[in-house]
XYZ file of C-alpha atoms in Angstrom:
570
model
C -30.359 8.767 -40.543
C -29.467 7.429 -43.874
C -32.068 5.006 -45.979
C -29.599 2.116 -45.400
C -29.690 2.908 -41.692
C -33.272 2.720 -41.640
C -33.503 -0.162 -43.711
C -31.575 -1.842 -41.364
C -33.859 -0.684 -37.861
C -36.600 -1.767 -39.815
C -35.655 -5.254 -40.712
C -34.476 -5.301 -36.611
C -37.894 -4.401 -35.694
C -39.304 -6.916 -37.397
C -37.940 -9.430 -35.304
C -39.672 -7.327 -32.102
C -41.436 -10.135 -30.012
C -45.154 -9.087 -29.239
C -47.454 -10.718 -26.780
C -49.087 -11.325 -23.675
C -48.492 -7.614 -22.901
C -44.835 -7.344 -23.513
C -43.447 -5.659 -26.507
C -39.672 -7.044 -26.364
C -36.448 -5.521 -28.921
C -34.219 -7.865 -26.605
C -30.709 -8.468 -28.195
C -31.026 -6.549 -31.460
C -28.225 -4.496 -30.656
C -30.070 -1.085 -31.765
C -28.177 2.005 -31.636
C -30.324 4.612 -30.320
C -28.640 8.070 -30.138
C -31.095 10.337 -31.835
C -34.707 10.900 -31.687
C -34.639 9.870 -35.135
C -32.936 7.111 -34.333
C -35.524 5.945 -31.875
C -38.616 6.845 -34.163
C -39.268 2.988 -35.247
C -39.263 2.197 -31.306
C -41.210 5.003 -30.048
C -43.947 3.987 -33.005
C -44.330 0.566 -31.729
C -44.486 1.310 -28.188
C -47.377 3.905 -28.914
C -49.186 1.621 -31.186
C -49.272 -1.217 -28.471
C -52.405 -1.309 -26.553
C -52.307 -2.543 -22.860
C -48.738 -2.543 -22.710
C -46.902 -4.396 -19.607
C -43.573 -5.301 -19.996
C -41.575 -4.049 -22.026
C -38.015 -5.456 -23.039
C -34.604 -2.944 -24.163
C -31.801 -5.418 -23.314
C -28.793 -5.466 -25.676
C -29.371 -2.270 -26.850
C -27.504 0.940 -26.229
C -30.173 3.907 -25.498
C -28.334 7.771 -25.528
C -29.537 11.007 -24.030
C -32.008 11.729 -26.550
C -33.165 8.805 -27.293
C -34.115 8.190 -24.193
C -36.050 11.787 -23.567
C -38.177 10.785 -27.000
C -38.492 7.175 -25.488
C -39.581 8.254 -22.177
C -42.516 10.272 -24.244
C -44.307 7.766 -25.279
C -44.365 5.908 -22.547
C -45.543 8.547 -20.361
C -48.973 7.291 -21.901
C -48.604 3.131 -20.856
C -49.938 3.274 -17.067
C -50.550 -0.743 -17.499
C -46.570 -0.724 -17.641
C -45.387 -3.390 -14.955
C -42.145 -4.545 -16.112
C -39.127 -3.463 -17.260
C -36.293 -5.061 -18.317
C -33.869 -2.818 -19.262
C -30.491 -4.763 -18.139
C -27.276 -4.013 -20.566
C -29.086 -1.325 -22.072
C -25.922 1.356 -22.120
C -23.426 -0.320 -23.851
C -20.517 1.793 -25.077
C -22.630 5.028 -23.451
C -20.066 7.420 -21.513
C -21.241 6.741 -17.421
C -22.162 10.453 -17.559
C -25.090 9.705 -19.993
C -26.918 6.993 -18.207
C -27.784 8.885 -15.090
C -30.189 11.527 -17.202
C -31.462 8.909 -19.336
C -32.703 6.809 -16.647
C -34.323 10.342 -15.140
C -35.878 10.552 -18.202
C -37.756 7.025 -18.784
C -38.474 7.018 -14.430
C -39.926 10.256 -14.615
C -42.327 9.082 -17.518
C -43.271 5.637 -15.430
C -44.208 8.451 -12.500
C -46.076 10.350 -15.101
C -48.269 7.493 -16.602
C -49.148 6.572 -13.145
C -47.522 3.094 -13.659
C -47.380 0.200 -10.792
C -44.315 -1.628 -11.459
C -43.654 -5.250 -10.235
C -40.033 -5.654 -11.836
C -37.336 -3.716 -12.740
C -34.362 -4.996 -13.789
C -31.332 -2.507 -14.286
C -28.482 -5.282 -14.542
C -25.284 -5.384 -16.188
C -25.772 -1.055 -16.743
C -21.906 0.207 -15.700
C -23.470 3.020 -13.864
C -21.545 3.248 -10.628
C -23.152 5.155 -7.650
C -24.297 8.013 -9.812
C -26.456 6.163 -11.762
C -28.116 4.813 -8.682
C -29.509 8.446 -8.355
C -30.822 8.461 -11.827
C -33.248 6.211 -10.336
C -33.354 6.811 -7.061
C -36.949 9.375 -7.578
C -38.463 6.643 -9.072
C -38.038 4.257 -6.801
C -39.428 6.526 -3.726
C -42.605 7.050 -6.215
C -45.956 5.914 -5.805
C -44.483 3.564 -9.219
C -43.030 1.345 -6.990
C -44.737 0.583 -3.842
C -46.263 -2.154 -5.841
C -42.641 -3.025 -6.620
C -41.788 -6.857 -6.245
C -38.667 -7.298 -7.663
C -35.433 -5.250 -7.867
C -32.383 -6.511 -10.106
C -29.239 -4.385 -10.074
C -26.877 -7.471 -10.601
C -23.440 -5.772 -12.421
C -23.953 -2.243 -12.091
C -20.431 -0.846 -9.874
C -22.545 0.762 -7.655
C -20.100 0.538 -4.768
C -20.548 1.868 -1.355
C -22.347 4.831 -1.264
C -24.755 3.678 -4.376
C -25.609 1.197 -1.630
C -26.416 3.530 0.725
C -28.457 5.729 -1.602
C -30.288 3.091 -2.805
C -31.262 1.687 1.339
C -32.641 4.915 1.551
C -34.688 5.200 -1.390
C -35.871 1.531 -0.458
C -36.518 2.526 2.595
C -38.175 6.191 1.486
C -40.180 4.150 -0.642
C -41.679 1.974 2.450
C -42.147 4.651 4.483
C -44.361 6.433 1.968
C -46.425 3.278 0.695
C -46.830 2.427 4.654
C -48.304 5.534 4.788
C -50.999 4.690 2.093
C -51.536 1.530 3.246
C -50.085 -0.857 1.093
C -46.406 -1.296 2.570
C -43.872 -2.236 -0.344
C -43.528 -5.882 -0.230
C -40.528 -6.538 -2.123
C -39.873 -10.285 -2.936
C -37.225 -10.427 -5.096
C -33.560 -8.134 -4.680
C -31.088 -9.216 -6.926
C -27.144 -6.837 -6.440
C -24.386 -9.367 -7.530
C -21.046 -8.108 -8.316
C -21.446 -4.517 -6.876
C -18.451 -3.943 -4.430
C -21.010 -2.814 -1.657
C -18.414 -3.718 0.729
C -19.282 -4.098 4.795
C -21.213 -0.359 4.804
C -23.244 -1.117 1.603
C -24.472 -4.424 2.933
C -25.222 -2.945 6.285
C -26.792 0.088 4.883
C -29.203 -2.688 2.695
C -29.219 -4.800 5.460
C -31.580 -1.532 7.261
C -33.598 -1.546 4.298
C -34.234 -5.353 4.453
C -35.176 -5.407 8.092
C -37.499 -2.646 7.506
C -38.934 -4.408 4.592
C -39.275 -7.731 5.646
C -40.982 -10.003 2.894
C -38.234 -10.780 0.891
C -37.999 -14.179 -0.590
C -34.929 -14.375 -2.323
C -31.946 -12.017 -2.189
C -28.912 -12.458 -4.239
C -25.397 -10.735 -3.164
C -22.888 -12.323 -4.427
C -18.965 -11.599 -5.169
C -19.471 -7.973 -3.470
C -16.643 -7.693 -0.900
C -18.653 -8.443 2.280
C -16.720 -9.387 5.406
C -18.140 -10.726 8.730
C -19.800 -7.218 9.924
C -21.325 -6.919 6.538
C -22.367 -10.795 6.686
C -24.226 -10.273 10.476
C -25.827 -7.738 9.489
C -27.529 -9.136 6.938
C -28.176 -11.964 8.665
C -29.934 -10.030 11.448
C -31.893 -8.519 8.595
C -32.631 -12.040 7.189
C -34.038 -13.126 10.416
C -37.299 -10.476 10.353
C -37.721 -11.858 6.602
C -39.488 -15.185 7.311
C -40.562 -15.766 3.812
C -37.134 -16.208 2.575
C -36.360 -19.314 -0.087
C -33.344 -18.173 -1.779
C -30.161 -17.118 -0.150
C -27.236 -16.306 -2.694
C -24.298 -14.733 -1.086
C -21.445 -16.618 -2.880
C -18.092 -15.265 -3.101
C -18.240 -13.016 0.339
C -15.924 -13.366 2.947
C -18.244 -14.664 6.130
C -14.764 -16.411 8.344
C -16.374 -18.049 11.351
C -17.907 -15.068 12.833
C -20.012 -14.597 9.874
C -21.099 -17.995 9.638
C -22.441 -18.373 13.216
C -24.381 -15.415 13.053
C -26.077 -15.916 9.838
C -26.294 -20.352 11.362
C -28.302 -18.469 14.113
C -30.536 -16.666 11.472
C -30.932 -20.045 9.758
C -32.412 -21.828 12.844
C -35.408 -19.095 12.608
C -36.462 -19.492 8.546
C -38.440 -22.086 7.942
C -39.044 -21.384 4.182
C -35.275 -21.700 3.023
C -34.969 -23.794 -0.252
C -31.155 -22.405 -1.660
C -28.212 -21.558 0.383
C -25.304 -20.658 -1.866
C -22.620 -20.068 0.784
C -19.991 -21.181 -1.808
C -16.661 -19.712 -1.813
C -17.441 -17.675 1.485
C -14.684 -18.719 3.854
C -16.646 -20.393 6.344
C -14.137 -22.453 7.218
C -14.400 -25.766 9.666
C -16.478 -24.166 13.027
C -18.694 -21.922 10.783
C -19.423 -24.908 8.697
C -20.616 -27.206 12.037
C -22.456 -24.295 12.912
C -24.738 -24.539 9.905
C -24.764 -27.740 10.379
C -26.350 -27.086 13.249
C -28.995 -25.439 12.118
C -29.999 -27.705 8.806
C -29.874 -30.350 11.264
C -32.420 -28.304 13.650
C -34.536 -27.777 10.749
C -34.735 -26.066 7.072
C -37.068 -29.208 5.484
C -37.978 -27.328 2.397
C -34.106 -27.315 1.769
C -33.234 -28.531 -1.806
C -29.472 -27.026 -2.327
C -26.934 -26.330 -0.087
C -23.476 -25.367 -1.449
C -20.452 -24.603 1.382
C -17.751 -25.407 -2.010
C -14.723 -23.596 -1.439
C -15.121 -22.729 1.800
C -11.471 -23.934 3.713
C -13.854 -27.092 5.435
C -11.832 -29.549 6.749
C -13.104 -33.440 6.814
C -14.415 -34.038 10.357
C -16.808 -30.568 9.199
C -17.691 -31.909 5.874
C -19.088 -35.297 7.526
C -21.114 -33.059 9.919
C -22.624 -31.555 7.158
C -23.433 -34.763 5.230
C -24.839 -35.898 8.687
C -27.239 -33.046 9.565
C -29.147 -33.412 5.894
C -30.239 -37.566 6.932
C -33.918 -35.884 6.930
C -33.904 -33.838 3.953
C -36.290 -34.963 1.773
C -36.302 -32.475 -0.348
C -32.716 -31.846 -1.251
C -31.615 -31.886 -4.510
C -27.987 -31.056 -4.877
C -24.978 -30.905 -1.982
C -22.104 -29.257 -3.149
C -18.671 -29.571 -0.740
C -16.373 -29.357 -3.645
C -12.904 -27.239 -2.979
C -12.451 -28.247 0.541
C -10.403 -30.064 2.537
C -11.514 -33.088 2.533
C -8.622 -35.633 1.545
C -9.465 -38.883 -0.164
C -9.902 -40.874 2.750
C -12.630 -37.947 3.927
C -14.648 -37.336 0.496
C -15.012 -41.938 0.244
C -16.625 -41.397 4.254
C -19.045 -38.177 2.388
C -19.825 -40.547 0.008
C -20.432 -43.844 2.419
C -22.705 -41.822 4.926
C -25.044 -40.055 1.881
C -25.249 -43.339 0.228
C -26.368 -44.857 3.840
C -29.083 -42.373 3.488
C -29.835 -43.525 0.239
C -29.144 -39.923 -0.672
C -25.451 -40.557 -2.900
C -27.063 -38.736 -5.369
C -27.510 -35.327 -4.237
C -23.709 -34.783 -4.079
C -21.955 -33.142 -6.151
C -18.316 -33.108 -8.158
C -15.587 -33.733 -5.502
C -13.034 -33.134 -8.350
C -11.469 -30.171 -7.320
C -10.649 -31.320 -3.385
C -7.814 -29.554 -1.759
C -6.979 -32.164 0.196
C -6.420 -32.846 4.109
C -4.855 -30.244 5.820
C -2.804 -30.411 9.109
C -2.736 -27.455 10.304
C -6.162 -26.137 9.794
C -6.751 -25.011 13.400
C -3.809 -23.561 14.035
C -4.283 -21.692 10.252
C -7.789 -20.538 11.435
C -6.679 -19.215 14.710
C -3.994 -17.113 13.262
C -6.370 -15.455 11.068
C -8.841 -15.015 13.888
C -6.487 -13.466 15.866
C -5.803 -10.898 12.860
C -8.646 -10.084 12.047
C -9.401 -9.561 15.653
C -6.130 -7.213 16.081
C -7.452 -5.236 13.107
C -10.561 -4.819 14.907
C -8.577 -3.534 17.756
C -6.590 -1.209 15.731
C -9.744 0.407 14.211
C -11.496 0.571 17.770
C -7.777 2.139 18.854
C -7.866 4.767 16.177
C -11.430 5.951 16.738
C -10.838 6.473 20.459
C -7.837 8.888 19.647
C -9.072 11.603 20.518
C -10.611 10.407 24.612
C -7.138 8.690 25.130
C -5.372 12.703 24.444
C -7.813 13.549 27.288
C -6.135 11.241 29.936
C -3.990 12.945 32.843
C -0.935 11.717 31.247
C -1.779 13.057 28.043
C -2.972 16.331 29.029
C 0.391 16.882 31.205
C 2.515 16.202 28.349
C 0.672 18.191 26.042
C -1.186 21.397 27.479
C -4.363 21.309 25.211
C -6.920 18.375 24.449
C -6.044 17.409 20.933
C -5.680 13.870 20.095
C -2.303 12.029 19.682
C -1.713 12.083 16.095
C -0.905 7.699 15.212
C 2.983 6.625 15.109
C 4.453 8.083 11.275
C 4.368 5.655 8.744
C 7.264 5.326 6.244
C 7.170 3.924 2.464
C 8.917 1.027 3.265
C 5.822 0.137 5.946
C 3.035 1.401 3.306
C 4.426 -0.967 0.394
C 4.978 -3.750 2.649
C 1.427 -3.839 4.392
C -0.284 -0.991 2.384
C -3.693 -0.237 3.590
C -5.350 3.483 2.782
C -4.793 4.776 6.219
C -1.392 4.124 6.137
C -1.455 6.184 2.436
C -3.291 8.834 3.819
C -0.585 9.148 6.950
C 2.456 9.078 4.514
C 0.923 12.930 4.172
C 0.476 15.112 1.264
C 4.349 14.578 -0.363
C 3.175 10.527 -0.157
C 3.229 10.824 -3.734
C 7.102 12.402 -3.534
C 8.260 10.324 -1.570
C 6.733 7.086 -2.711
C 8.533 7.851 -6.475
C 11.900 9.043 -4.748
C 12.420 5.517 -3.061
C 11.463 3.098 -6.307
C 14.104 1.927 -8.322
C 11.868 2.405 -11.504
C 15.351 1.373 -13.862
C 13.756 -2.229 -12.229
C 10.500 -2.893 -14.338
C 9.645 -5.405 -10.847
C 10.084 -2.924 -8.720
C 7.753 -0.381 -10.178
C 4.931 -3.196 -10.989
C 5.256 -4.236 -7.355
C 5.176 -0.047 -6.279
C 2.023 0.151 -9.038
C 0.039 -2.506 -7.081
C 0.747 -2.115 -3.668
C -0.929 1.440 -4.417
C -3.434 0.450 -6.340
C -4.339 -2.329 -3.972
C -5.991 0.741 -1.549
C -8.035 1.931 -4.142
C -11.432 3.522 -2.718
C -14.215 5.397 -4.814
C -14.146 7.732 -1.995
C -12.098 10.846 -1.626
C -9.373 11.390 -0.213
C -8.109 8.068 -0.779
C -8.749 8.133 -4.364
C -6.708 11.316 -4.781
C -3.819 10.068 -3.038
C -3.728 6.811 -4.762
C -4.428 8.691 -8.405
C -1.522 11.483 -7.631
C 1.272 8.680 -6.464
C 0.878 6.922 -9.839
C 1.011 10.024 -11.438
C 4.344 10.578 -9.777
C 5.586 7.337 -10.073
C 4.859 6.026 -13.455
C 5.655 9.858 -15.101
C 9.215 8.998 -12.988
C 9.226 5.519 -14.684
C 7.964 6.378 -18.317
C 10.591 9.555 -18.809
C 13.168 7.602 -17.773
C 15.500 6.287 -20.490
C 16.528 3.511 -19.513
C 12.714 1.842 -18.530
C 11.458 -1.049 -20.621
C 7.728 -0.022 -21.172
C 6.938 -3.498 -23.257
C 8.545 -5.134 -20.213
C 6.557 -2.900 -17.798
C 2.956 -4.225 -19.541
C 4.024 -7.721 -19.617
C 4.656 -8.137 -16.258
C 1.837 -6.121 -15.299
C -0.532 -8.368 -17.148
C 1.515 -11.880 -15.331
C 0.752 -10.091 -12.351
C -2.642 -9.558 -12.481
C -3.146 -13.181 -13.902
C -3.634 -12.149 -17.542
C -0.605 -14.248 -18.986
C 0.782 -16.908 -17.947
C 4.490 -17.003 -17.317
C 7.394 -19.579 -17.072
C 7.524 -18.952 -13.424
C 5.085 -19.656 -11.366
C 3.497 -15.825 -9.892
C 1.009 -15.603 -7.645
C -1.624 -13.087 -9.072
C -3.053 -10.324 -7.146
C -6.254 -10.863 -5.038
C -8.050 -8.266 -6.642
C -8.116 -6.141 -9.880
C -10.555 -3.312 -9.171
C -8.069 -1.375 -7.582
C -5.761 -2.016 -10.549
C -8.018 -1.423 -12.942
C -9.717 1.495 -11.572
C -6.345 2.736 -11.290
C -4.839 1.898 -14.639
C -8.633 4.027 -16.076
C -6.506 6.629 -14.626
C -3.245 6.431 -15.605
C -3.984 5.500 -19.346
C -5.981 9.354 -19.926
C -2.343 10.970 -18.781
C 0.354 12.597 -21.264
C 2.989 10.109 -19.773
C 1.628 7.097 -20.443
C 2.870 5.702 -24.055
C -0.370 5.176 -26.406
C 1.210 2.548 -28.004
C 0.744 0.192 -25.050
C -3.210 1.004 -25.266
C -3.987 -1.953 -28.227
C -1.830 -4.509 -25.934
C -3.963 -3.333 -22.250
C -7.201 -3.775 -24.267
C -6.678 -6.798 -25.969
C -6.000 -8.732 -22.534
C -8.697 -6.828 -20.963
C -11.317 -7.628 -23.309
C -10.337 -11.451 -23.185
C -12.428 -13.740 -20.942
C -11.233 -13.689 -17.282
C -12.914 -15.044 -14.706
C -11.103 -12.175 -12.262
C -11.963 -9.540 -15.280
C -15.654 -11.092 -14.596
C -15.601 -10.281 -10.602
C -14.544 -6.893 -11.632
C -16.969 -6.247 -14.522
C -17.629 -2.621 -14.043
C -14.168 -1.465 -13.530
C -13.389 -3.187 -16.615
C -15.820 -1.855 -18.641
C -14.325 1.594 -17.522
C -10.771 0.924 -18.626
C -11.992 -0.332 -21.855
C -14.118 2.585 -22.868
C -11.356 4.618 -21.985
C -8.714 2.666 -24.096
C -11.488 2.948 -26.974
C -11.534 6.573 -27.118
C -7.821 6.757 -27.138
């Protein structure tokens, strides 16, 4: 390390916040790669006496630093808390998993009881969960009491291992008599999807003291939402539910209504931007009405909750004594309905608790007839699923056995392209068979930049971490932008700019309605940027929309942080 370097650390250091047991280097943006590097660090962590918290956010910790760090703390058994959130920035996501082996396996060492452990904003994805996933079936955390893993793309099966590990962890401190009693779980922004919520939702029931658990913007549907809620319901201690930005639709709602009528602790409900819709929303009604006293927010904002709903909900708080804030903004509401909100809270003498109705969608007609369609959709999707999976006992009917001589199942109906891009899903990829990829580029016009953005998502919109989905959806961009970039006659600047309209980046003349989602498409365009076809020169333009602030981008945070250390090293 050169003297200026040093000079530098040093004068960072000096800013170090010390006291009341915590030695903190929050937000000095130290860049520790060496053990040199780390030297300053690993001197004031070994000269502190009686250390208990100690604070690495905003810092970016490599390999070896992390071995040297991990060293000296292997010493500090009066360690408690650790905030390490956003402590990997710019690392490669193969480096964080072995650091955070390193610095767990010295907390097991020093024989440390931890009561926090924060891990947010770390890109780590579902292998770093299993950098961690030792210590957190240690004797270091039974005492543990909170858990914060807000930002960290761990997906679905980082879900999963990490419900096991919680519930290893139980298991083990059950067996020595002091059960883990976590308070606190914290796993915004994680894409755990239906399976990773149910898989935590195991955990939680097993656990059952949890006070507060945040899960928001994570891709949770209504079996994802009842599970949880049938976990919440064997947590009686709960104050704090945050699962804004999920997808309950009315079957969710009910079931977690029903969960509500058996807390008696709740304080926060952040329900906001969940899809309740009208029924779901009476039926939580229901239950604040029934009882909830300690309640002091409840937001249902953006939530497709028609007037007639909303005034049930205004209704069912009269006794609330407690309540602080009501938010019913983005509904459906209609002026006439958010002046009745307003006359019924202010005949409570409660006016003020409500919040901004600035953003009302207005009264809507055809609600009902909107929610039953869904309904019905989402119950023929069931249907399908339930179809599929009995495959193989409907080949074993008579019919099916006389018109085929052995007990295979019925392969499903062929799918063509034309099907796949209009209604893509990944089982309809994965049917298309192995030449999906062939076929897929054979039947896009790619001399029409449209055409091949509206080819590029459709695939990317089926975008799964898991094999073989991944594969397929990787290998038919492959085949169709290598078909679109080769081509003489394709406009790449044309190609990026409508890309970026389409995926809400820039704004255009015409009025485009931006795709749902951008993991897929980002997780996909990670890809496609590493391969020989793809034109480097259209790597400064990607980054500099990526990097700009997006509140899609945000939803999406670990995916982006992918593509963008990829365009980096480019």
């Amino acid at each position: 390390m050169a003297s200026e370097d040093i000079t530098k650390l040093a004068e960072s250091l000096a800013k170090t916040k010390v006291g009341g047991g915590q030695l903190s280097f929050k937000g000095q943006s130290l860049k520790l790669n060496t053990a040199e590097d780390a030297e300053e660090v690993i001197k004031q962590i070994e000269e502190f006496d009686g250390l208990e918290a100690l604070r690495l956010e905003g810092n970016t910790v490599g390999v070896e630093a992390a071995k040297v760090i991990a060293k000296a703390l292997e010493k500090k058994s009066e360690l408690k808390r650790c905030h390490w959130s956003d402590m990997f920035t710019g690392r490669l996501r193969s480096e964080i998993p072995p650091a955070l082996i390193s610095l767990g396996d010295a907390l097991i060492t020093a024989g440390a009881q931890l009561m926090e452990l924060d891990l947010s904003d770390n890109a780590f994805g579902p292998d770093g969960v299993r950098g961690f996933e030792a210590l957190l079936k240690s004797p270091a955390c039974y005492t543990l009491q909170e858990l914060k893993l807000n930002n960290c793309g761990m997906g679905i099966g980082g879900g999963k291992i990490l419900a096991a590990a919680l519930k290893e962890c139980h298991r083990k401190s059950s067996a020595q008599g002091k059960p883990l009693a976590l308070k606190i779980f914290v796993a915004g922004r994680n894409r755990l999807e239906n399976d990773g919520a149910t898989a935590l939702a195991e955990a939680f029931g097993i656990i059952g003291t949890l006070e507060e658990v945040h899960m928001p913007q994570n891709g949770i549907n209504h079996p994802g939402i009842t599970a949880l809620a049938q976990a919440f319901a064997i947590n009686p201690l709960l104050k704090v539910i945050n699962l804004n930005d999920n997808t309950f639709t009315e079957k969710g709602a009910v079931a977690m209504a029903e969960t509500l009528k058996a807390l008696r602790q709740v304080e926060v409900i952040n329900f906001g931007d969940c899809l309740v819709r009208s029924k779901g929303a009476v039926a939580i009604a229901d239950a604040v009405k029934e009882g909830l006293h300690k309640l002091k927010e409840l937001n249902l904002s953006f939530c497709e909750i028609k007037r007639d709903a909303a005034l049930t909900i205004a209704e069912a708080i009269e006794d609330k004594a407690e309540l602080e804030k009501l938010d019913l903004n983005g509904n459906c509401l209609g002026e006439e309905g958010c002046e009745q909100l307003q006359e019924i809270l202010e005949g409570f003498n409660m006016a003020a608790v409500l919040g901004s109705l600035s953003d009302d969608e207005g009264e809507e007609e055809d609600d009902d007839e909107e929610e039953e369609d869904e309904d019905e959709e989402e119950d023929e999707d069931q249907q399908q699923l339930k179809e599929r999976e009995q495959g193989e006992e409907e080949s074993l009917t008579p019919k099916k056995i006389i018109e085929s001589q052995d007990s295979t199942p019925v392969p499903s109906p062929p799918v063509d392209v034309a099907t796949f891009l209009a209604f893509p899903s990944p089982e309809k990829l994965l049917r298309l068979g192995p030449k999906c990829s062939v076929l897929i580029a054979q039947q896009t016009d790619t001399s029409d930049v449209e055409k091949v953005v509206t080819a590029l998502l459709r695939i990317s919109s089926v975008f799964k971490d898991e094999a073989p989905v991944k594969t397929a959806v990787q290998e038919t961009t492959d085949a169709l932008m290598r078909k679109a970039f080769t081509s003489a006659t394709f406009n790449s600047d044309a190609f990026v700019t409508s890309l970026l309209i389409h995926m809400g980046l820039l704004k255009s003349e015409e009025k485009i309605k931006a795709v749902p989602s951008l993991y897929g498409i980002l997780m996909t365009l990670n890809h496609m940027v590493q391969q020989d076809y793809f034109p480097k020169s259209l790597a400064p333009v990607l980054s500099a929309f990526v990097t700009k602030p997006n509140r899609a981008l945000d939803s999406c945070s670990f995916a982006r942080h992918m593509l963008l250390q990829t365009l980096h090293q480019l």
